[in-house]
Tab-separated table of N, CA and C in Angstrom:
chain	number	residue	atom	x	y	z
A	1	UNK	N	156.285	48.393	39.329
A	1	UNK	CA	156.167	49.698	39.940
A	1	UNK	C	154.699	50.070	40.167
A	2	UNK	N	154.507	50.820	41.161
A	2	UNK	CA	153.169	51.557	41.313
A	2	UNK	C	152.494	52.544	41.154
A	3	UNK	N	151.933	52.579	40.467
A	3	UNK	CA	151.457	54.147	40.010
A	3	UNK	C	150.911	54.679	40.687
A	4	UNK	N	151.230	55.797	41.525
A	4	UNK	CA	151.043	56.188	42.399
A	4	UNK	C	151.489	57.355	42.120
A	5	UNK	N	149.757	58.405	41.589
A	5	UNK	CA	149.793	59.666	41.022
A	5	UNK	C	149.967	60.560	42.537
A	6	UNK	N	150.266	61.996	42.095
A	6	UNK	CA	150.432	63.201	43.029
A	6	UNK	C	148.924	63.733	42.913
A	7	UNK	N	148.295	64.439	44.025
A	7	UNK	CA	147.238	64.798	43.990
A	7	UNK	C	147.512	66.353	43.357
A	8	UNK	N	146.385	66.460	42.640
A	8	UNK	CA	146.458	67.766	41.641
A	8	UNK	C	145.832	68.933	42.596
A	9	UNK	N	146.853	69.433	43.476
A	9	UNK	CA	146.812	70.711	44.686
A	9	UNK	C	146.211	71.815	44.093
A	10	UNK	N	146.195	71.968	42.611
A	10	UNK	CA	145.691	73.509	41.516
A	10	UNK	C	143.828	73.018	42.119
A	11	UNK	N	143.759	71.876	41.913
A	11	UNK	CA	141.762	71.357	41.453
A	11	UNK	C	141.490	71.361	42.884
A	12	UNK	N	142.100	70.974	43.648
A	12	UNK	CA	141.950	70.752	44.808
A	12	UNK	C	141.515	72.221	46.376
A	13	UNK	N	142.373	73.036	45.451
A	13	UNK	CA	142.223	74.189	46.060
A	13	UNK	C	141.343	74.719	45.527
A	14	UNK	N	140.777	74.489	44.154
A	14	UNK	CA	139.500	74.983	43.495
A	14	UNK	C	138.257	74.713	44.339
A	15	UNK	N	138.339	73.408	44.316
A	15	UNK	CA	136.910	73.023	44.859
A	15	UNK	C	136.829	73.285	46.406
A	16	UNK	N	138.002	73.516	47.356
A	16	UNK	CA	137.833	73.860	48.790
A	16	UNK	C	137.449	75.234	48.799
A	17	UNK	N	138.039	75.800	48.171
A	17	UNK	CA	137.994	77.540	48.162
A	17	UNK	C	136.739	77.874	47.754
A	18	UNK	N	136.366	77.362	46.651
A	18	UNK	CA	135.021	77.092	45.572
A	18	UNK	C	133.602	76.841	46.148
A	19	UNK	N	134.078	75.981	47.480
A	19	UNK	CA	132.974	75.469	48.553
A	19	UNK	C	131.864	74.593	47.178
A	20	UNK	N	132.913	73.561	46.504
A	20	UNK	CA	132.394	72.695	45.434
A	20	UNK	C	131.946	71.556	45.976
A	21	UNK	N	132.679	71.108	46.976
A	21	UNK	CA	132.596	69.800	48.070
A	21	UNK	C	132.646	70.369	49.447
A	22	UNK	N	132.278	69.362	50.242
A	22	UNK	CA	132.999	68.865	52.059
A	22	UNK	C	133.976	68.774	51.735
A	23	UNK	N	134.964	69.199	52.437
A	23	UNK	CA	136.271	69.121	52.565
A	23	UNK	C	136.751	67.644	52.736
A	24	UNK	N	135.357	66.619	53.234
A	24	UNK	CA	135.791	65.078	53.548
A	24	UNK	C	135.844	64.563	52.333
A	25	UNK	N	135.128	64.927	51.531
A	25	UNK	CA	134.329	64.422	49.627
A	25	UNK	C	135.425	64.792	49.210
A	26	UNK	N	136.171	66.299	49.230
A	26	UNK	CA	137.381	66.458	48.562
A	26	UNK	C	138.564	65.336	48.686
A	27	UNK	N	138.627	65.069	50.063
A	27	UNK	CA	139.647	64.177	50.278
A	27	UNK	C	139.380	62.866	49.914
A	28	UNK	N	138.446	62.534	49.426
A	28	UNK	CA	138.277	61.144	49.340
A	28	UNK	C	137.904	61.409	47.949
A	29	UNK	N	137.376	62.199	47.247
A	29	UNK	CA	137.622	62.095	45.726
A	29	UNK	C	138.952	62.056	45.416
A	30	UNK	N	140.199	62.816	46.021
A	30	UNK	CA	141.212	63.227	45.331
A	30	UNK	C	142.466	62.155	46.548
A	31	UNK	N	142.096	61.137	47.047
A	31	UNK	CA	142.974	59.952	47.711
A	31	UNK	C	143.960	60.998	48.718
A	32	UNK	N	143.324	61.819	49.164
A	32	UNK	CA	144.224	62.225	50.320
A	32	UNK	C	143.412	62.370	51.908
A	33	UNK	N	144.263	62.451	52.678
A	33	UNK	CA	143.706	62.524	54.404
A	33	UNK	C	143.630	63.982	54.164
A	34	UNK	N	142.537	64.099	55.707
A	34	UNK	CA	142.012	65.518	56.108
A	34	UNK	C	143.320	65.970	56.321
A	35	UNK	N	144.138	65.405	57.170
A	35	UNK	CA	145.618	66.266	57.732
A	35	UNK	C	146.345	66.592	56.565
A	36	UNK	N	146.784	66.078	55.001
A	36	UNK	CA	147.048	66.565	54.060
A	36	UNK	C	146.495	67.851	54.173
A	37	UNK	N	145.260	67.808	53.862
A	37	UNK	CA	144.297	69.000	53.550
A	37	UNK	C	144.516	70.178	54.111
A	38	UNK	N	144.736	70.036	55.464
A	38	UNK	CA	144.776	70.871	56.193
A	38	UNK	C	146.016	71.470	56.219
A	39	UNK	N	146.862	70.252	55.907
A	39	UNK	CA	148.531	71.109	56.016
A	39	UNK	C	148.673	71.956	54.934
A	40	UNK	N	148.172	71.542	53.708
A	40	UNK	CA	148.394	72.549	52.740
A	40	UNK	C	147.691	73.450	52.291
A	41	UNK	N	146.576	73.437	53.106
A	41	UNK	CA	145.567	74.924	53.389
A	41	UNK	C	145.928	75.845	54.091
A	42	UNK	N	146.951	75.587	54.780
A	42	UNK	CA	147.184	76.399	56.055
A	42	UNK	C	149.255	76.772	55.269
A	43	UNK	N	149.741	75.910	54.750
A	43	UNK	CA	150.867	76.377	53.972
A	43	UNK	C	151.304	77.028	53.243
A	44	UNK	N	150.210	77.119	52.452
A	44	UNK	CA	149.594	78.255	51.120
A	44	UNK	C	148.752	79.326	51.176
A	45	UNK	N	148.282	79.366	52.797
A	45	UNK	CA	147.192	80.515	52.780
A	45	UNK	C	145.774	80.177	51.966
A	46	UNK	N	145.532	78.994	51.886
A	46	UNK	CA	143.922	79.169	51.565
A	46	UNK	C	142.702	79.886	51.879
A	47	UNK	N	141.612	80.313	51.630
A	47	UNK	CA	140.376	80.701	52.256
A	47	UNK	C	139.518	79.903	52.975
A	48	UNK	N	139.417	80.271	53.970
A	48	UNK	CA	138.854	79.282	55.151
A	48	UNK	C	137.507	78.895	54.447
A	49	UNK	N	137.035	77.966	54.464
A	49	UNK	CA	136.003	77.306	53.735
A	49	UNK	C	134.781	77.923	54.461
A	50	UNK	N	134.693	78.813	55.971
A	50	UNK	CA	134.168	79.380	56.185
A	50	UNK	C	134.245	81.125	55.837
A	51	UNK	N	135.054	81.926	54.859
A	51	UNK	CA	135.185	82.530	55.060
A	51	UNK	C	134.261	83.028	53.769
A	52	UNK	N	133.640	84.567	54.129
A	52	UNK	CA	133.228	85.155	53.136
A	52	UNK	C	133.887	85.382	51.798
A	53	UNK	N	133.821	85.325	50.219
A	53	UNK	CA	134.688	86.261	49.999
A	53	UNK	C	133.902	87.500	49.179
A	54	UNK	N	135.132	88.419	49.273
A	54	UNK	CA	134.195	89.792	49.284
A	54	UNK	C	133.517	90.241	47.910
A	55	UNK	N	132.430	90.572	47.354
A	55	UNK	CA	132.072	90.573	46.069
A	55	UNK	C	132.922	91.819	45.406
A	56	UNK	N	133.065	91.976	44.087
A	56	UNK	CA	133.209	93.071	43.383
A	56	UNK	C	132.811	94.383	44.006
A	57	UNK	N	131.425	94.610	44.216
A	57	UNK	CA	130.478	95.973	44.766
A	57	UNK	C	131.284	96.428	46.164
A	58	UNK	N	131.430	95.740	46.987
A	58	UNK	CA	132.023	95.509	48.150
A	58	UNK	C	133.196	96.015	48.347
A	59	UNK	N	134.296	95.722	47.579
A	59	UNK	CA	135.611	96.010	47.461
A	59	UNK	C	135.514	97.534	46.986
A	60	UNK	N	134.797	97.710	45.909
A	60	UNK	CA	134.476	99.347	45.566
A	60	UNK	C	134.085	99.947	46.652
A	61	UNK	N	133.119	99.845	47.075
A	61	UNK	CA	132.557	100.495	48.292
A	61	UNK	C	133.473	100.937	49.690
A	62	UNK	N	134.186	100.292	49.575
A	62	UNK	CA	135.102	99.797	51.076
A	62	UNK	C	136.198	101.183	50.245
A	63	UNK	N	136.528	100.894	49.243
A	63	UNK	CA	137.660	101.687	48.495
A	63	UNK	C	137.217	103.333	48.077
A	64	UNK	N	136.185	103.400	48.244
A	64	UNK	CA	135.203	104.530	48.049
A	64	UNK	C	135.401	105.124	49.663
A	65	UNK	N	135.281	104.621	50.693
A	65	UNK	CA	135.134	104.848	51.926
A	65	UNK	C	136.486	105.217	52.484
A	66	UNK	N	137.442	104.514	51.797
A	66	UNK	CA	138.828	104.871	52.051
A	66	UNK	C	139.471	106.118	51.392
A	67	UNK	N	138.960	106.334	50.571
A	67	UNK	CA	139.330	107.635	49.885
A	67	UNK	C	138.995	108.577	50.291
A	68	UNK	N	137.164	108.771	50.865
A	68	UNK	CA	136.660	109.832	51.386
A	68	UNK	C	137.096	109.979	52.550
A	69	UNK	N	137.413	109.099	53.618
A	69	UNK	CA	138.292	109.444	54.508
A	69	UNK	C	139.679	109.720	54.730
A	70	UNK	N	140.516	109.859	53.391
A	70	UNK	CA	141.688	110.392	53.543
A	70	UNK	C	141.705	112.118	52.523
A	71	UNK	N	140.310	112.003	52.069
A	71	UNK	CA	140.117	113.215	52.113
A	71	UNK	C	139.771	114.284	53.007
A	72	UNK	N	138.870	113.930	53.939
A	72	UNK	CA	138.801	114.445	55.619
A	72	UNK	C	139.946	114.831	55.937
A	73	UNK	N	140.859	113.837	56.149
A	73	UNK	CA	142.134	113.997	56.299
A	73	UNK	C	142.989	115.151	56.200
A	74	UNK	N	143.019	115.011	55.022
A	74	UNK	CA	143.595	116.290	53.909
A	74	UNK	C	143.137	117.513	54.493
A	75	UNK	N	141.638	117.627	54.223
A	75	UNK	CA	140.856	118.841	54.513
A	75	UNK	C	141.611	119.357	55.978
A	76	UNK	N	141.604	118.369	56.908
A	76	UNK	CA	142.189	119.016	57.936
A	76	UNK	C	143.482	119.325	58.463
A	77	UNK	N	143.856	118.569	57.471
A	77	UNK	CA	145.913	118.449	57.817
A	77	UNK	C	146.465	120.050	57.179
A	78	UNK	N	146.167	121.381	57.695
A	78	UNK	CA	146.433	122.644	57.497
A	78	UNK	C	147.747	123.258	57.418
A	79	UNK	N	148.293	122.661	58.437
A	79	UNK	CA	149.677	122.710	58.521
A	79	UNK	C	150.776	122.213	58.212
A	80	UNK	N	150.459	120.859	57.771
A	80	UNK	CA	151.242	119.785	57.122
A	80	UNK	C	151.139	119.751	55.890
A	81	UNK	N	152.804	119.343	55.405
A	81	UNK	CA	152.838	119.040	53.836
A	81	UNK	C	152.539	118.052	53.468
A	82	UNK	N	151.383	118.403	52.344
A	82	UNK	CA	150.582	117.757	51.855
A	82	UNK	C	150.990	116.604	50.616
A	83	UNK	N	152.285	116.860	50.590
A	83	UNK	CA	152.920	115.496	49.405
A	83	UNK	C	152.563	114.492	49.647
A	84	UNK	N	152.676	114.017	50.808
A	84	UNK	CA	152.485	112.512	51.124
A	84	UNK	C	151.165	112.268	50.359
A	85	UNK	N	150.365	113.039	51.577
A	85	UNK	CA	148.729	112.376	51.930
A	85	UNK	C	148.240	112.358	50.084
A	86	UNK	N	148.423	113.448	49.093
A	86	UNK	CA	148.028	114.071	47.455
A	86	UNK	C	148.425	112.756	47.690
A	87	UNK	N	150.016	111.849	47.612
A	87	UNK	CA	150.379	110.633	46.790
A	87	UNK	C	149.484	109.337	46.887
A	88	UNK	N	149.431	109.139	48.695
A	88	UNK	CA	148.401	108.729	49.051
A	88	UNK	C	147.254	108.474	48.226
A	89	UNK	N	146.295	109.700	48.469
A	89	UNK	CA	145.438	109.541	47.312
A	89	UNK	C	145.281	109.258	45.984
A	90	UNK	N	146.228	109.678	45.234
A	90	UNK	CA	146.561	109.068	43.789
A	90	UNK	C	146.655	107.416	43.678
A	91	UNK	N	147.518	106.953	44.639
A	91	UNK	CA	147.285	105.416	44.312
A	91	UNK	C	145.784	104.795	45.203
A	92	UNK	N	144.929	105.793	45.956
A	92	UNK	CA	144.034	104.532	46.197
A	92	UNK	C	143.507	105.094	45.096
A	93	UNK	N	142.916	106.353	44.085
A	93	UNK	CA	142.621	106.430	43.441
A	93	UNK	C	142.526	105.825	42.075
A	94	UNK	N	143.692	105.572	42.192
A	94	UNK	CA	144.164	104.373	40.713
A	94	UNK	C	143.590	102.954	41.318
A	95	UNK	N	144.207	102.733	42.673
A	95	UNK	CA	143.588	101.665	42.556
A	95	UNK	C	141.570	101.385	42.539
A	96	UNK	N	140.926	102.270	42.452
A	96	UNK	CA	140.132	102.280	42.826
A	96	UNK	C	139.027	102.534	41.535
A	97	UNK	N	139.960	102.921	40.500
A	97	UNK	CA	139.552	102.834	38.934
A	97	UNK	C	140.244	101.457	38.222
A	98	UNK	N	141.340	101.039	39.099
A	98	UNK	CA	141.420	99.459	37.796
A	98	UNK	C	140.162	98.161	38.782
A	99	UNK	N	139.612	98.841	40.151
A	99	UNK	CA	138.830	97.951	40.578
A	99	UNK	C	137.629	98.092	39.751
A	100	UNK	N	137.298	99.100	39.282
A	100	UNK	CA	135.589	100.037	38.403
A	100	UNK	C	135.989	98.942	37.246
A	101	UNK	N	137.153	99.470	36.486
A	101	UNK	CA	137.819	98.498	34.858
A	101	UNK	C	137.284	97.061	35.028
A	102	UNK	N	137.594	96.519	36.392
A	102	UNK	CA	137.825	95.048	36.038
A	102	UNK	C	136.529	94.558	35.888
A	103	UNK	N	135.265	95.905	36.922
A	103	UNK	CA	133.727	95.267	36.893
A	103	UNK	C	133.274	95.565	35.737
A	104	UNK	N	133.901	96.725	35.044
A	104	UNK	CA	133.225	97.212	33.884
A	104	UNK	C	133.825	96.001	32.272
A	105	UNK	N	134.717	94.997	32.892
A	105	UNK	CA	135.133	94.165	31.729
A	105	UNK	C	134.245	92.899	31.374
A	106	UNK	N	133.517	92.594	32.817
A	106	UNK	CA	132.863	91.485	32.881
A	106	UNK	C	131.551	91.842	32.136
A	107	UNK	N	130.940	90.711	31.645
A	107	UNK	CA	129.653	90.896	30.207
A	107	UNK	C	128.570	91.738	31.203
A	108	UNK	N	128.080	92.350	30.782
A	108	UNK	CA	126.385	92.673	30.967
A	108	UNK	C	126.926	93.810	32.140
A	109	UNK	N	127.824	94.217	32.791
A	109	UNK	CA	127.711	94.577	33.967
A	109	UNK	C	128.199	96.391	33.911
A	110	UNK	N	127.566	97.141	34.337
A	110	UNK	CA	128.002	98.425	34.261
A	110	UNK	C	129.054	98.670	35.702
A	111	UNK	N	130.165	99.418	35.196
A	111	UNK	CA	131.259	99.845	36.222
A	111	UNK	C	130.448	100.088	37.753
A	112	UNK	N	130.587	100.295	38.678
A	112	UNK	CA	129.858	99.964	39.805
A	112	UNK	C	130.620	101.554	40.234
A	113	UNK	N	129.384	102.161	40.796
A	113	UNK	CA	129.136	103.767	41.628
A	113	UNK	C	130.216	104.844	40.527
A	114	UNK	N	130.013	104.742	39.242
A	114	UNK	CA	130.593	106.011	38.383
A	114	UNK	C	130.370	106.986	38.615
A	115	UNK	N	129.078	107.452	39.409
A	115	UNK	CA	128.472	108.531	39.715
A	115	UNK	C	129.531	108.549	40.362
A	116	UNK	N	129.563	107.954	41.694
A	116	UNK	CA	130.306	107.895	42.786
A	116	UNK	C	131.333	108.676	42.758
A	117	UNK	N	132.451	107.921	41.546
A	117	UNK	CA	133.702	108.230	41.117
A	117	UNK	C	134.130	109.863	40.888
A	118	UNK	N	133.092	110.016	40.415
A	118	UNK	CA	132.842	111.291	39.262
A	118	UNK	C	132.758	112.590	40.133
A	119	UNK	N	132.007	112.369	41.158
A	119	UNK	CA	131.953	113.001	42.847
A	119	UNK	C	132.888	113.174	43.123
A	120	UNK	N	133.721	112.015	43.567
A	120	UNK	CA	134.860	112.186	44.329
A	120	UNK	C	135.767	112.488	43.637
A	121	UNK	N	136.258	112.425	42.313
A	121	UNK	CA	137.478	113.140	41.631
A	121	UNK	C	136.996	114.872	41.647
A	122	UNK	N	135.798	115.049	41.544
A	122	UNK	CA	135.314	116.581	42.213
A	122	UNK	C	135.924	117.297	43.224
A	123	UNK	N	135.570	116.382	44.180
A	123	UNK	CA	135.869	116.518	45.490
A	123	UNK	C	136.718	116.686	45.329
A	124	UNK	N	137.995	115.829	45.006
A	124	UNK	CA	139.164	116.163	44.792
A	124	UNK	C	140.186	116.933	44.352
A	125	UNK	N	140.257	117.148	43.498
A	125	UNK	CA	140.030	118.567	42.292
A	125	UNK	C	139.840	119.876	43.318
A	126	UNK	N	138.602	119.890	43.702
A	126	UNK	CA	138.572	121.275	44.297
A	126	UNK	C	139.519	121.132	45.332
A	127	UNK	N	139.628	120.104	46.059
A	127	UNK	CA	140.620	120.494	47.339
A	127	UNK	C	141.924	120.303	46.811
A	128	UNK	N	142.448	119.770	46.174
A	128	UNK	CA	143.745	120.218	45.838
A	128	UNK	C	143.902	121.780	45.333
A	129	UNK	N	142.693	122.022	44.565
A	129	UNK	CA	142.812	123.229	43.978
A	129	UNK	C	143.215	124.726	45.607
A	130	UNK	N	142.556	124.238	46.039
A	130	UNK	CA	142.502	125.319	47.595
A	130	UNK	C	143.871	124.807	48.201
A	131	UNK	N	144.265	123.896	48.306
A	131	UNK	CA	145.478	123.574	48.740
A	131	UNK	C	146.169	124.444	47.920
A	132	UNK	N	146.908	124.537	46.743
A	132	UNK	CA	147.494	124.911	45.909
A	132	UNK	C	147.447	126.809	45.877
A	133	UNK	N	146.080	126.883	46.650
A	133	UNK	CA	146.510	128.791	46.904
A	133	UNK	C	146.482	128.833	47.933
A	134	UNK	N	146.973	127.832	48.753
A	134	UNK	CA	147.814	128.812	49.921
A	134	UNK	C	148.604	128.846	50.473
């Protein structure tokens, strides 16, 4: 019989995604063709070996930007009930404190724009509060 191992797709997607190797070095360290490669980059949704990915700071920021603009929102939606848009905000809000948690878990690193945070639950706060008398 021939031993004839399966290529380990977990390491493999490490080092493409990882931008550890050429995608040619990958394939020829790990005994497979580019067209393998490609089929199961494209099967699984990989990250394009050209693609950015987005840092920690980044994702806050972007999520910071999304909030303040569905506070605009709010501010102007006068006539409309406001359940939705409040719920709305509560989950980017949450999500937008387990994104702060996850920077604030990693060693050495302080939660990223707390100030920030601290603002905008302000912000918030008061405009619900004005919502709520009238």
């Amino acid at each position: 019989m021939d031993d004839v191992r399966k290529p380990d797709w977990e390491t493999i997607r490490e080092e493409y995604e990882g931008r550890l190797f050429l995608p040619s070095v990958i394939c020829q360290r790990h005994g497979i063709s580019e067209m393998q490669l490609r089929y199961r980059r494209q099967l699984e949704g990989w990250l394009s070996s050209r693609a950015r990915v987005p840092k920690h700071g980044d994702i806050v920021a972007r999520m910071l930007r999304v909030l303040d603009k569905q506070l605009r929102q709010l501010e102007k939606a006068v006539d409309e009930p406001i359940d939705k848009q409040v719920k709305a905000l509560s989950e980017t809000v949450k999500t937008l404190d387990t994104l702060i948690k996850q920077g604030a878990t990693k060693p050495d690193v302080e939660p990223a724009s707390r100030k920030d945070m601290t603002d905008m639950r302000a912000k918030l706060v008061k405009q619900l509060e004005q919502f709520n008398r009238r």
